[in-house]
Structures are given as C-alpha cells and as structure tokens.
C-alpha cells in the first residue's frame, strides 16, 4: 500500500523502493521525507545524464496529499517548514481527478477561475439549509398573507409607505403571525428604498452599548447622505426599563425609525413613554385559508420552496395541506416547519424505494424539466396526511402560562360559568389543560368562583370546589381532568348569587371612605375578660341571644351606620314565611 501511494505521488519506483527500505517500509510519510531530503542532498542523482532528457511526468505538490503536518508516535519533532519540507495535506478524490487531467502547473490559472463558482455553490448550500419558514418570508408588503386590518389599501401602513413617511411602530401578536416579515417588507416596499436602511437587534444578544452604537451609526448615515435607519428590535419586551429608555431621545429627534415586535401585552411590558412615541398595531392569528395559501406557495416555489429542501420535486395532497393549516393554531412558522419535515419524510420514503427498486417512477413531466429542475432530481415526493401527522405530532396550541393568553382563557372560563354555559366552560377548561396549565391553579380559581358567583344561592358549591382542589392535589394530571370538569359543570349549572361579593365590596368601601377615624366598637359588644374592663363598661347591657331569642332591640352596628344594609339577602323571618 505504501509503495502504491508513493507511486501515485509521481515518485519513480526505484526511488520509492529505496525510501521504503531506508525507513522500514511502514510509513509513507517517513518515506516521503527521506526522498525529499535525499533529493536536496544530491541534486543530480542520475550518474549518466542524458543530453536530451525527456521531461519528467508532472508531480503534484506534496501539501495536497495530506491535510496536516502529522507527527508519528515516538518520532522526533518535525522541523519548521522549509523549501525542502513543505506542509503536507491529504489529496481529495476531486484533486486527484484534477491532477490526472492537468499536464503542467500552468493550468493552476484554470483552478483560480473555478474558485468563484465554488463560493457560489457554497452560498447556495447555506441558503438551502435555511429553514423553509425563513426562505419563504415575504419580500414586499404585497406578498404578506393575512392581517388585512392593518395592511388594507386605506390603512396606516399603506398610507405611510405611499407617502414615504414610515412611523415608529410596535407590532404585537402571537408567534408566527408576520411581525418580523411585515417590518422587513415595509422597508422593501417603500417608494424610495435607498432612503431607508434596515438594522435588526435582538435583546438576547445585545445591550445598551449595542443600541448606542447602532444609533450613532444611524446619525452618521443621516448626516452623510440623509439616509434614515429603521431599527427593528425583535422581542422588545425583553429589554428592561433602562434599556427601553435609551430609545426615547433618538425616536424623539428622528435619528431612527423604531420598530419593535413583541408577543407580550405592551401595556404590561413596555414603558409608557415608549408607547406614546409609537403606534401599536395588533396582529391576529392567521386564518386556516391564509396558512393554506402560504403552504401552497412553498410547494409551488421551485427557487426557494420545498424542492430545494429535499432535492427533488415535491407535491402535497390537499388533505395534508388542510390538516396542517387547521392544526397550527394560526402560526405560519409552525405550519411551514411541519411541511418541511413532512417533505423530508416523504423524500426519505422515495429514496428507500429507489434503493429497493420498487414502486418509484420518474416524474411524469421529466422531459419538460428545466436544467435547474433536472439538478433537483427527476423523482417526486408526495406528502400525505400521515406524513403531516408525523411531522406535527400533536396540535399546536398558542398558550403561555404566564402571558396574555393565560389570562384570556381563565377569564373566558369564569365568564362562561357565570353565564351558566356549561359547554363553553368545559371547552375553555380543555384549552387550558391542553396548553399545559397547572390544574391546581384552575382549582384555586374555582374555589373563588364558588363564593363570588354562587355564594349563598348554593352553599354546597364551596364544598365542591374545595374537594376538587384536594382531589387534584392527590391525583394530578391527567387523572384529575374529570374532577375539574365535574366541578366546572356543577358551578356553571348552580344558581348564582353575588350578594356576598357585593356585601364585602360595599363594606370595604364604607371603611375606606369614612371621614376621619372609624368609630370604635360599641361598649355592649366589647369583650370584658378583666375586672377593670367591666368597670369601664365593656360588655354592659349586652343581651345574650340564646337566652333571649325574641329580643330585637339590640343593635350591632356603630351609631352612625344604624340601619345600613350591606347584604342584599332575605332575612330568616321572610325566608320562613
């Protein structure tokens, strides 16, 4: 094997045999170094020089046969590279093929001409390996699907783009609804694109210094060529208050056009001064037909779509497209990523069948393919519903246990029970459980509801709610789901009374709004455990109701509140009547 490697390097067989004999015959690297040192010490090894020698065969450079300067075990350290000891590199199969067709070193120029092509191919590979959702981002505002309420012909954004007066904007909406895409497409859709410069920052990787650097660069660009900078900050709610403050002066003086994107409620996570300088635009989850449009666009796009992801033609069954669009919860990114995984699964099945030689036929329109499509491949992968289900695994639910959707769903559950709609209440409960909500949190809210909304109309409701909490604590999910449903249904169907809730609200209001100090407890209602307190009149003239059941002259409120009604509920006498 060593002899063959030396011969493939272009060394004469006699010289290769001498080198192997001198170095032990087990190392190609040692034999190569021996040959180089032997040649350098004997520049004319041929004792019978020929006056008309034939040119020796072209010998490729040694540094192309080995990647690195490797050290053999138990060998002395290698000297520094010199003219007689070049760096060593392993020759790839492609290089060997080029050497076999290269008659002289002059053809190195041809290799340099090929270099830009290699870079282009590398860039194309990097682009192909981008996620499908990133490659399919809309380039202009006209490519955006959905969000007609903010992208209509008479909307704020369209008017701003037409007049080349883009304002500072906060985009608020769930993930995958187009916040980043719309921000980028606004700049690309401007009547004078060269007038704007788009810069993106992420709170995860940058701080106040990065913001200051971006602002300083924006000011320089504006002073130099009157070019405005659109500074886009994704997930802007992750900036703290001091970092958000750093945007205020540069938005105020027009140094930048600020655009932020957030999935959290701006009222809670962004400072008021920043909100006052920006327009807040709300994005809604995409409708299924919007998502379906995006999926079909990805399937049909031969330049950036699915065919570039898997290296072959791709088609998707209508049922698969419908399944993904209906189960992504309005998140286009989830749908596109699932579609790409589905295509990978389908393409893997085609490849397996190719190896087995069964059931795979070239594309029916192979003769009509362009050269670019021929590079993609003549076989076709078909995405089925099973591929889509395997890719999605389970229905995607937009839910955040500490965010906006968390409070929206618990509010919907409360109001459905309050309206005695058991079906709606059970639905919202299921949404919360599927989203991963803690069951004990829901049980605590049911305890509150049992007193606030059912109250005295059905005192057993509180017992039901407390028992539900204890059972959820004992069992946990998923077994406690039926216990929660039982309690939710009971509370929804129970008679309602908010008299207790209104009573405590009214009483607390009286206590808070009393003029001066609240009145002291009347003496006859005070406890008198000591002789001194009895001498002071504590407990004097108190009538003990069990001994005097017919007594109704005793009062219990302070003098200024005599006759005041807090609880709107029938008295015991009227109830008996």
mmCIF file of C-alpha atoms in Angstrom, residues 40-385:
data_model
loop_
_atom_site.group_PDB
_atom_site.id
_atom_site.type_symbol
_atom_site.label_atom_id
_atom_site.label_comp_id
_atom_site.label_asym_id
_atom_site.label_seq_id
_atom_site.Cartn_x
_atom_site.Cartn_y
_atom_site.Cartn_z
ATOM 1 C CA UNK A 40 18.101 18.018 -1.612
ATOM 2 C CA UNK A 41 21.430 16.463 -0.588
ATOM 3 C CA UNK A 42 22.007 15.000 -4.072
ATOM 4 C CA UNK A 43 20.706 17.440 -6.635
ATOM 5 C CA UNK A 44 21.806 15.184 -9.545
ATOM 6 C CA UNK A 45 21.123 11.586 -8.569
ATOM 7 C CA UNK A 46 21.413 10.295 -12.160
ATOM 8 C CA UNK A 47 25.061 9.235 -12.856
ATOM 9 C CA UNK A 48 24.513 9.129 -16.609
ATOM 10 C CA UNK A 49 22.889 12.371 -17.594
ATOM 11 C CA UNK A 50 21.178 12.353 -20.936
ATOM 12 C CA UNK A 51 21.884 15.409 -23.148
ATOM 13 C CA UNK A 52 18.312 15.286 -24.382
ATOM 14 C CA UNK A 53 16.333 14.228 -21.336
ATOM 15 C CA UNK A 54 12.601 13.760 -21.625
ATOM 16 C CA UNK A 55 10.582 15.960 -19.347
ATOM 17 C CA UNK A 56 9.646 14.103 -16.162
ATOM 18 C CA UNK A 57 5.997 13.474 -15.543
ATOM 19 C CA UNK A 58 4.208 16.201 -13.662
ATOM 20 C CA UNK A 59 4.490 15.645 -9.906
ATOM 21 C CA UNK A 60 1.786 17.279 -7.793
ATOM 22 C CA UNK A 61 2.731 19.225 -4.715
ATOM 23 C CA UNK A 62 3.059 17.156 -1.583
ATOM 24 C CA UNK A 63 0.982 19.549 0.500
ATOM 25 C CA UNK A 64 -2.068 18.471 -1.471
ATOM 26 C CA UNK A 65 -1.801 14.848 -0.351
ATOM 27 C CA UNK A 66 -2.055 15.446 3.394
ATOM 28 C CA UNK A 67 -4.297 17.772 5.405
ATOM 29 C CA UNK A 68 -1.907 18.424 8.265
ATOM 30 C CA UNK A 69 1.678 18.062 9.349
ATOM 31 C CA UNK A 70 1.076 14.868 11.350
ATOM 32 C CA UNK A 71 3.537 13.524 13.878
ATOM 33 C CA UNK A 72 4.121 9.803 14.130
ATOM 34 C CA UNK A 73 4.343 8.246 17.595
ATOM 35 C CA UNK A 74 7.837 8.050 19.055
ATOM 36 C CA UNK A 75 9.203 10.282 16.313
ATOM 37 C CA UNK A 76 11.284 13.413 16.842
ATOM 38 C CA UNK A 77 9.571 16.770 16.433
ATOM 39 C CA UNK A 78 9.360 17.959 12.844
ATOM 40 C CA UNK A 79 11.448 20.956 11.824
ATOM 41 C CA UNK A 80 9.842 24.192 10.781
ATOM 42 C CA UNK A 81 8.559 24.133 7.178
ATOM 43 C CA UNK A 82 11.230 24.958 4.649
ATOM 44 C CA UNK A 83 11.609 24.739 0.939
ATOM 45 C CA UNK A 84 12.610 21.067 1.263
ATOM 46 C CA UNK A 85 9.913 20.177 3.788
ATOM 47 C CA UNK A 86 6.609 21.615 2.632
ATOM 48 C CA UNK A 87 3.427 21.383 4.680
ATOM 49 C CA UNK A 88 1.590 18.134 3.996
ATOM 50 C CA UNK A 89 -2.054 17.798 3.036
ATOM 51 C CA UNK A 90 -4.202 14.810 2.082
ATOM 52 C CA UNK A 91 -5.324 14.890 -1.523
ATOM 53 C CA UNK A 92 -9.056 14.586 -2.032
ATOM 54 C CA UNK A 93 -10.627 12.496 -4.786
ATOM 55 C CA UNK A 94 -11.567 15.664 -6.653
ATOM 56 C CA UNK A 95 -7.986 16.910 -6.506
ATOM 57 C CA UNK A 96 -6.693 13.583 -7.813
ATOM 58 C CA UNK A 97 -9.039 13.811 -10.761
ATOM 59 C CA UNK A 98 -7.864 17.351 -11.473
ATOM 60 C CA UNK A 99 -4.216 16.276 -11.235
ATOM 61 C CA UNK A 100 -4.803 13.472 -13.724
ATOM 62 C CA UNK A 101 -6.089 15.984 -16.253
ATOM 63 C CA UNK A 102 -3.550 18.715 -15.511
ATOM 64 C CA UNK A 103 -0.441 18.359 -17.707
ATOM 65 C CA UNK A 104 1.543 21.245 -16.232
ATOM 66 C CA UNK A 105 1.479 23.796 -13.403
ATOM 67 C CA UNK A 106 0.361 26.418 -15.894
ATOM 68 C CA UNK A 107 -3.180 25.117 -15.509
ATOM 69 C CA UNK A 108 -3.340 26.452 -11.960
ATOM 70 C CA UNK A 109 -4.949 29.538 -13.544
ATOM 71 C CA UNK A 110 -7.915 27.375 -14.523
ATOM 72 C CA UNK A 111 -8.310 26.392 -10.879
ATOM 73 C CA UNK A 112 -8.426 30.052 -9.821
ATOM 74 C CA UNK A 113 -11.169 30.737 -12.350
ATOM 75 C CA UNK A 114 -13.212 27.964 -10.766
ATOM 76 C CA UNK A 115 -12.913 29.480 -7.284
ATOM 77 C CA UNK A 116 -15.819 31.977 -7.579
ATOM 78 C CA UNK A 117 -18.047 29.132 -8.737
ATOM 79 C CA UNK A 118 -17.164 27.161 -5.619
ATOM 80 C CA UNK A 119 -18.075 30.111 -3.427
ATOM 81 C CA UNK A 120 -21.398 30.494 -5.222
ATOM 82 C CA UNK A 121 -22.151 26.818 -4.700
ATOM 83 C CA UNK A 122 -21.300 27.150 -1.005
ATOM 84 C CA UNK A 123 -23.599 30.150 -0.606
ATOM 85 C CA UNK A 124 -26.360 28.217 -2.357
ATOM 86 C CA UNK A 125 -25.884 25.317 0.054
ATOM 87 C CA UNK A 126 -26.090 27.632 3.063
ATOM 88 C CA UNK A 127 -29.257 29.196 1.668
ATOM 89 C CA UNK A 128 -30.822 25.788 1.046
ATOM 90 C CA UNK A 129 -30.195 24.767 4.637
ATOM 91 C CA UNK A 130 -32.103 27.764 5.961
ATOM 92 C CA UNK A 131 -35.476 26.767 7.430
ATOM 93 C CA UNK A 132 -38.310 26.852 4.935
ATOM 94 C CA UNK A 133 -40.117 29.462 7.023
ATOM 95 C CA UNK A 134 -37.110 31.780 6.694
ATOM 96 C CA UNK A 135 -36.704 31.272 2.939
ATOM 97 C CA UNK A 136 -40.385 31.921 2.304
ATOM 98 C CA UNK A 137 -40.543 35.268 4.105
ATOM 99 C CA UNK A 138 -42.416 37.872 2.013
ATOM 100 C CA UNK A 139 -40.134 40.385 0.363
ATOM 101 C CA UNK A 140 -42.687 43.200 -0.047
ATOM 102 C CA UNK A 141 -45.888 44.228 1.685
ATOM 103 C CA UNK A 142 -47.855 42.831 -1.261
ATOM 104 C CA UNK A 143 -46.557 39.314 -0.547
ATOM 105 C CA UNK A 144 -47.864 39.308 3.036
ATOM 106 C CA UNK A 145 -50.833 36.994 3.573
ATOM 107 C CA UNK A 146 -53.469 37.907 6.143
ATOM 108 C CA UNK A 147 -53.593 40.881 8.549
ATOM 109 C CA UNK A 148 -55.860 42.830 6.203
ATOM 110 C CA UNK A 149 -56.954 45.084 9.076
ATOM 111 C CA UNK A 150 -53.506 46.724 9.154
ATOM 112 C CA UNK A 151 -52.472 46.182 5.515
ATOM 113 C CA UNK A 152 -55.578 47.354 3.668
ATOM 114 C CA UNK A 153 -55.412 49.939 0.912
ATOM 115 C CA UNK A 154 -56.512 52.720 3.267
ATOM 116 C CA UNK A 155 -54.602 51.502 6.318
ATOM 117 C CA UNK A 156 -51.990 53.450 8.246
ATOM 118 C CA UNK A 157 -49.143 51.337 6.892
ATOM 119 C CA UNK A 158 -50.150 51.624 3.244
ATOM 120 C CA UNK A 159 -50.557 55.377 3.535
ATOM 121 C CA UNK A 160 -47.197 55.710 5.278
ATOM 122 C CA UNK A 161 -45.452 53.631 2.611
ATOM 123 C CA UNK A 162 -47.064 55.563 -0.242
ATOM 124 C CA UNK A 163 -46.040 58.894 1.283
ATOM 125 C CA UNK A 164 -42.586 57.624 2.305
ATOM 126 C CA UNK A 165 -43.248 58.621 5.918
ATOM 127 C CA UNK A 166 -42.823 55.445 7.958
ATOM 128 C CA UNK A 167 -43.676 55.996 11.652
ATOM 129 C CA UNK A 168 -42.300 54.192 14.696
ATOM 130 C CA UNK A 169 -44.367 51.057 15.288
ATOM 131 C CA UNK A 170 -44.822 48.298 17.873
ATOM 132 C CA UNK A 171 -46.117 45.034 16.383
ATOM 133 C CA UNK A 172 -47.985 42.972 18.975
ATOM 134 C CA UNK A 173 -49.269 39.486 18.232
ATOM 135 C CA UNK A 174 -48.786 35.729 18.714
ATOM 136 C CA UNK A 175 -45.767 33.953 17.222
ATOM 137 C CA UNK A 176 -45.841 33.197 13.517
ATOM 138 C CA UNK A 177 -48.280 35.946 12.552
ATOM 139 C CA UNK A 178 -45.824 38.022 10.488
ATOM 140 C CA UNK A 179 -44.411 40.679 12.831
ATOM 141 C CA UNK A 180 -40.821 40.421 11.602
ATOM 142 C CA UNK A 181 -41.855 39.804 7.993
ATOM 143 C CA UNK A 182 -44.063 42.893 7.874
ATOM 144 C CA UNK A 183 -41.333 45.054 9.410
ATOM 145 C CA UNK A 184 -38.803 43.968 6.780
ATOM 146 C CA UNK A 185 -41.261 44.207 3.896
ATOM 147 C CA UNK A 186 -42.209 47.785 4.830
ATOM 148 C CA UNK A 187 -38.700 48.969 4.004
ATOM 149 C CA UNK A 188 -38.579 46.934 0.776
ATOM 150 C CA UNK A 189 -41.958 48.335 -0.298
ATOM 151 C CA UNK A 190 -41.033 51.962 0.191
ATOM 152 C CA UNK A 191 -41.210 54.216 -2.863
ATOM 153 C CA UNK A 192 -37.566 55.155 -2.246
ATOM 154 C CA UNK A 193 -35.871 52.042 -0.888
ATOM 155 C CA UNK A 194 -32.464 53.687 -0.947
ATOM 156 C CA UNK A 195 -33.783 56.271 1.514
ATOM 157 C CA UNK A 196 -34.002 53.673 4.303
ATOM 158 C CA UNK A 197 -31.510 51.340 5.928
ATOM 159 C CA UNK A 198 -32.735 48.300 7.895
ATOM 160 C CA UNK A 199 -30.899 47.278 11.076
ATOM 161 C CA UNK A 200 -32.048 44.433 13.335
ATOM 162 C CA UNK A 201 -31.213 43.934 17.022
ATOM 163 C CA UNK A 202 -32.084 41.146 19.432
ATOM 164 C CA UNK A 203 -32.341 41.726 23.205
ATOM 165 C CA UNK A 204 -30.956 38.237 23.738
ATOM 166 C CA UNK A 205 -27.551 39.120 22.271
ATOM 167 C CA UNK A 206 -27.209 42.878 22.703
ATOM 168 C CA UNK A 207 -27.390 45.524 25.402
ATOM 169 C CA UNK A 208 -27.428 49.293 25.777
ATOM 170 C CA UNK A 209 -23.950 49.632 24.220
ATOM 171 C CA UNK A 210 -25.095 47.883 21.042
ATOM 172 C CA UNK A 211 -28.122 50.157 20.888
ATOM 173 C CA UNK A 212 -25.909 53.230 21.292
ATOM 174 C CA UNK A 213 -23.556 52.000 18.551
ATOM 175 C CA UNK A 214 -26.484 51.430 16.203
ATOM 176 C CA UNK A 215 -27.897 54.872 16.977
ATOM 177 C CA UNK A 216 -24.523 56.538 16.471
ATOM 178 C CA UNK A 217 -24.130 54.833 13.117
ATOM 179 C CA UNK A 218 -27.671 55.919 12.188
ATOM 180 C CA UNK A 219 -26.834 59.547 12.975
ATOM 181 C CA UNK A 220 -23.696 59.367 10.842
ATOM 182 C CA UNK A 221 -25.612 57.887 7.919
ATOM 183 C CA UNK A 222 -28.266 60.574 8.156
ATOM 184 C CA UNK A 223 -25.719 63.378 8.319
ATOM 185 C CA UNK A 224 -23.668 61.924 5.470
ATOM 186 C CA UNK A 225 -26.303 61.041 2.860
ATOM 187 C CA UNK A 226 -29.648 61.793 4.543
ATOM 188 C CA UNK A 227 -30.367 58.057 4.857
ATOM 189 C CA UNK A 228 -32.768 57.073 7.639
ATOM 190 C CA UNK A 229 -32.264 53.922 9.696
ATOM 191 C CA UNK A 230 -35.134 51.602 10.547
ATOM 192 C CA UNK A 231 -34.068 49.938 13.808
ATOM 193 C CA UNK A 232 -36.009 46.711 14.321
ATOM 194 C CA UNK A 233 -35.946 45.072 17.765
ATOM 195 C CA UNK A 234 -37.467 41.605 17.958
ATOM 196 C CA UNK A 235 -38.994 40.559 21.307
ATOM 197 C CA UNK A 236 -38.580 44.116 22.547
ATOM 198 C CA UNK A 237 -40.317 43.252 25.828
ATOM 199 C CA UNK A 238 -37.102 41.502 26.928
ATOM 200 C CA UNK A 239 -35.375 44.899 27.274
ATOM 201 C CA UNK A 240 -35.600 46.261 30.812
ATOM 202 C CA UNK A 241 -36.859 49.757 31.575
ATOM 203 C CA UNK A 242 -33.462 51.461 31.412
ATOM 204 C CA UNK A 243 -32.733 49.837 28.065
ATOM 205 C CA UNK A 244 -36.110 50.925 26.732
ATOM 206 C CA UNK A 245 -35.366 54.449 27.956
ATOM 207 C CA UNK A 246 -32.333 54.569 25.662
ATOM 208 C CA UNK A 247 -34.648 54.562 22.617
ATOM 209 C CA UNK A 248 -36.660 57.595 23.692
ATOM 210 C CA UNK A 249 -34.364 60.504 22.696
ATOM 211 C CA UNK A 250 -33.401 59.027 19.309
ATOM 212 C CA UNK A 251 -37.031 58.359 18.409
ATOM 213 C CA UNK A 252 -37.891 61.876 19.548
ATOM 214 C CA UNK A 253 -35.267 63.617 17.384
ATOM 215 C CA UNK A 254 -35.898 61.365 14.371
ATOM 216 C CA UNK A 255 -32.481 59.718 14.313
ATOM 217 C CA UNK A 256 -34.134 56.337 13.842
ATOM 218 C CA UNK A 257 -37.471 54.870 12.857
ATOM 219 C CA UNK A 258 -38.147 52.418 15.649
ATOM 220 C CA UNK A 259 -39.935 49.120 15.027
ATOM 221 C CA UNK A 260 -40.444 46.586 17.776
ATOM 222 C CA UNK A 261 -42.085 43.175 17.842
ATOM 223 C CA UNK A 262 -43.490 41.529 20.958
ATOM 224 C CA UNK A 263 -45.672 38.589 21.880
ATOM 225 C CA UNK A 264 -46.493 40.093 25.279
ATOM 226 C CA UNK A 265 -49.061 42.742 26.111
ATOM 227 C CA UNK A 266 -47.288 46.100 25.601
ATOM 228 C CA UNK A 267 -49.361 47.668 28.385
ATOM 229 C CA UNK A 268 -47.604 45.445 30.910
ATOM 230 C CA UNK A 269 -44.115 45.014 29.437
ATOM 231 C CA UNK A 270 -43.260 48.292 27.690
ATOM 232 C CA UNK A 271 -42.793 51.643 29.370
ATOM 233 C CA UNK A 272 -45.434 54.308 28.802
ATOM 234 C CA UNK A 273 -43.049 56.891 27.230
ATOM 235 C CA UNK A 274 -42.055 54.364 24.557
ATOM 236 C CA UNK A 275 -45.680 53.520 23.819
ATOM 237 C CA UNK A 276 -46.521 57.199 23.474
ATOM 238 C CA UNK A 277 -43.894 57.578 20.728
ATOM 239 C CA UNK A 278 -45.002 54.522 18.733
ATOM 240 C CA UNK A 279 -48.157 53.234 17.127
ATOM 241 C CA UNK A 280 -49.189 49.840 18.489
ATOM 242 C CA UNK A 281 -50.506 47.537 15.735
ATOM 243 C CA UNK A 282 -52.148 44.270 16.807
ATOM 244 C CA UNK A 283 -51.658 41.167 14.659
ATOM 245 C CA UNK A 284 -54.167 38.318 14.831
ATOM 246 C CA UNK A 285 -53.544 34.564 14.420
ATOM 247 C CA UNK A 286 -53.739 33.628 10.758
ATOM 248 C CA UNK A 287 -56.922 32.041 9.454
ATOM 249 C CA UNK A 288 -56.688 28.479 8.054
ATOM 250 C CA UNK A 289 -57.141 29.695 4.480
ATOM 251 C CA UNK A 290 -54.261 32.150 4.959
ATOM 252 C CA UNK A 291 -51.989 29.354 6.170
ATOM 253 C CA UNK A 292 -53.117 27.168 3.281
ATOM 254 C CA UNK A 293 -52.079 29.890 0.830
ATOM 255 C CA UNK A 294 -48.613 30.051 2.390
ATOM 256 C CA UNK A 295 -48.201 26.264 2.295
ATOM 257 C CA UNK A 296 -49.177 26.003 -1.356
ATOM 258 C CA UNK A 297 -46.820 28.863 -2.174
ATOM 259 C CA UNK A 298 -43.973 26.908 -0.557
ATOM 260 C CA UNK A 299 -44.853 23.757 -2.503
ATOM 261 C CA UNK A 300 -45.016 25.547 -5.867
ATOM 262 C CA UNK A 301 -41.934 27.750 -5.447
ATOM 263 C CA UNK A 302 -39.095 25.912 -7.248
ATOM 264 C CA UNK A 303 -36.484 28.504 -6.316
ATOM 265 C CA UNK A 304 -36.918 28.741 -2.532
ATOM 266 C CA UNK A 305 -39.565 26.187 -1.673
ATOM 267 C CA UNK A 306 -39.735 22.537 -0.677
ATOM 268 C CA UNK A 307 -37.911 21.182 -3.716
ATOM 269 C CA UNK A 308 -34.771 22.975 -2.533
ATOM 270 C CA UNK A 309 -35.108 21.417 0.924
ATOM 271 C CA UNK A 310 -35.196 17.763 -0.144
ATOM 272 C CA UNK A 311 -33.503 17.795 -3.560
ATOM 273 C CA UNK A 312 -36.445 16.537 -5.590
ATOM 274 C CA UNK A 313 -39.847 17.567 -6.846
ATOM 275 C CA UNK A 314 -42.489 17.732 -4.114
ATOM 276 C CA UNK A 315 -46.245 17.624 -4.233
ATOM 277 C CA UNK A 316 -48.650 17.746 -1.305
ATOM 278 C CA UNK A 317 -52.049 16.143 -1.066
ATOM 279 C CA UNK A 318 -54.904 18.549 -0.415
ATOM 280 C CA UNK A 319 -55.760 16.652 2.760
ATOM 281 C CA UNK A 320 -52.205 17.142 4.083
ATOM 282 C CA UNK A 321 -52.300 20.879 3.388
ATOM 283 C CA UNK A 322 -55.690 21.145 5.069
ATOM 284 C CA UNK A 323 -54.519 19.175 8.113
ATOM 285 C CA UNK A 324 -51.503 21.423 8.675
ATOM 286 C CA UNK A 325 -53.456 24.640 8.154
ATOM 287 C CA UNK A 326 -56.166 23.552 10.600
ATOM 288 C CA UNK A 327 -53.814 22.340 13.346
ATOM 289 C CA UNK A 328 -51.119 25.017 13.537
ATOM 290 C CA UNK A 329 -53.277 27.402 15.605
ATOM 291 C CA UNK A 330 -52.695 30.283 13.195
ATOM 292 C CA UNK A 331 -48.880 30.071 13.417
ATOM 293 C CA UNK A 332 -47.384 30.166 9.920
ATOM 294 C CA UNK A 333 -43.917 29.240 11.167
ATOM 295 C CA UNK A 334 -45.214 26.055 12.786
ATOM 296 C CA UNK A 335 -47.090 25.122 9.613
ATOM 297 C CA UNK A 336 -44.127 25.728 7.281
ATOM 298 C CA UNK A 337 -41.677 23.883 9.521
ATOM 299 C CA UNK A 338 -44.065 20.940 9.753
ATOM 300 C CA UNK A 339 -44.468 20.989 5.972
ATOM 301 C CA UNK A 340 -40.695 20.845 5.527
ATOM 302 C CA UNK A 341 -40.406 17.893 7.905
ATOM 303 C CA UNK A 342 -43.269 16.196 6.053
ATOM 304 C CA UNK A 343 -41.395 16.640 2.774
ATOM 305 C CA UNK A 344 -38.255 15.171 4.347
ATOM 306 C CA UNK A 345 -40.225 12.112 5.476
ATOM 307 C CA UNK A 346 -41.786 11.684 2.047
ATOM 308 C CA UNK A 347 -38.417 12.112 0.296
ATOM 309 C CA UNK A 348 -36.828 9.532 2.587
ATOM 310 C CA UNK A 349 -39.508 7.060 1.540
ATOM 311 C CA UNK A 350 -38.744 7.743 -2.117
ATOM 312 C CA UNK A 351 -35.028 7.182 -1.501
ATOM 313 C CA UNK A 352 -35.710 3.867 0.261
ATOM 314 C CA UNK A 353 -37.843 2.705 -2.638
ATOM 315 C CA UNK A 354 -35.093 3.713 -5.068
ATOM 316 C CA UNK A 355 -32.629 1.504 -3.213
ATOM 317 C CA UNK A 356 -35.119 -1.362 -3.241
ATOM 318 C CA UNK A 357 -36.006 -0.683 -6.854
ATOM 319 C CA UNK A 358 -39.737 -0.841 -6.311
ATOM 320 C CA UNK A 359 -42.664 1.479 -6.771
ATOM 321 C CA UNK A 360 -40.795 4.616 -7.858
ATOM 322 C CA UNK A 361 -41.201 6.209 -11.244
ATOM 323 C CA UNK A 362 -39.598 9.370 -12.597
ATOM 324 C CA UNK A 363 -41.713 12.461 -12.708
ATOM 325 C CA UNK A 364 -44.271 12.320 -15.496
ATOM 326 C CA UNK A 365 -43.079 15.645 -16.953
ATOM 327 C CA UNK A 366 -39.362 14.848 -16.803
ATOM 328 C CA UNK A 367 -38.811 15.782 -20.466
ATOM 329 C CA UNK A 368 -40.191 19.267 -19.746
ATOM 330 C CA UNK A 369 -37.939 20.000 -16.757
ATOM 331 C CA UNK A 370 -35.501 22.901 -16.926
ATOM 332 C CA UNK A 371 -31.804 22.422 -16.300
ATOM 333 C CA UNK A 372 -32.174 23.727 -12.733
ATOM 334 C CA UNK A 373 -35.051 21.353 -12.054
ATOM 335 C CA UNK A 374 -33.052 18.485 -13.517
ATOM 336 C CA UNK A 375 -30.354 19.170 -10.910
ATOM 337 C CA UNK A 376 -33.043 18.898 -8.233
ATOM 338 C CA UNK A 377 -33.896 15.411 -9.429
ATOM 339 C CA UNK A 378 -36.353 13.588 -11.631
ATOM 340 C CA UNK A 379 -38.153 11.782 -8.800
ATOM 341 C CA UNK A 380 -41.102 13.214 -6.947
ATOM 342 C CA UNK A 381 -42.041 13.046 -3.257
ATOM 343 C CA UNK A 382 -45.727 13.210 -2.380
ATOM 344 C CA UNK A 383 -46.713 14.476 1.084
ATOM 345 C CA UNK A 384 -49.648 12.591 2.575
ATOM 346 C CA UNK A 385 -51.760 13.174 5.656
#
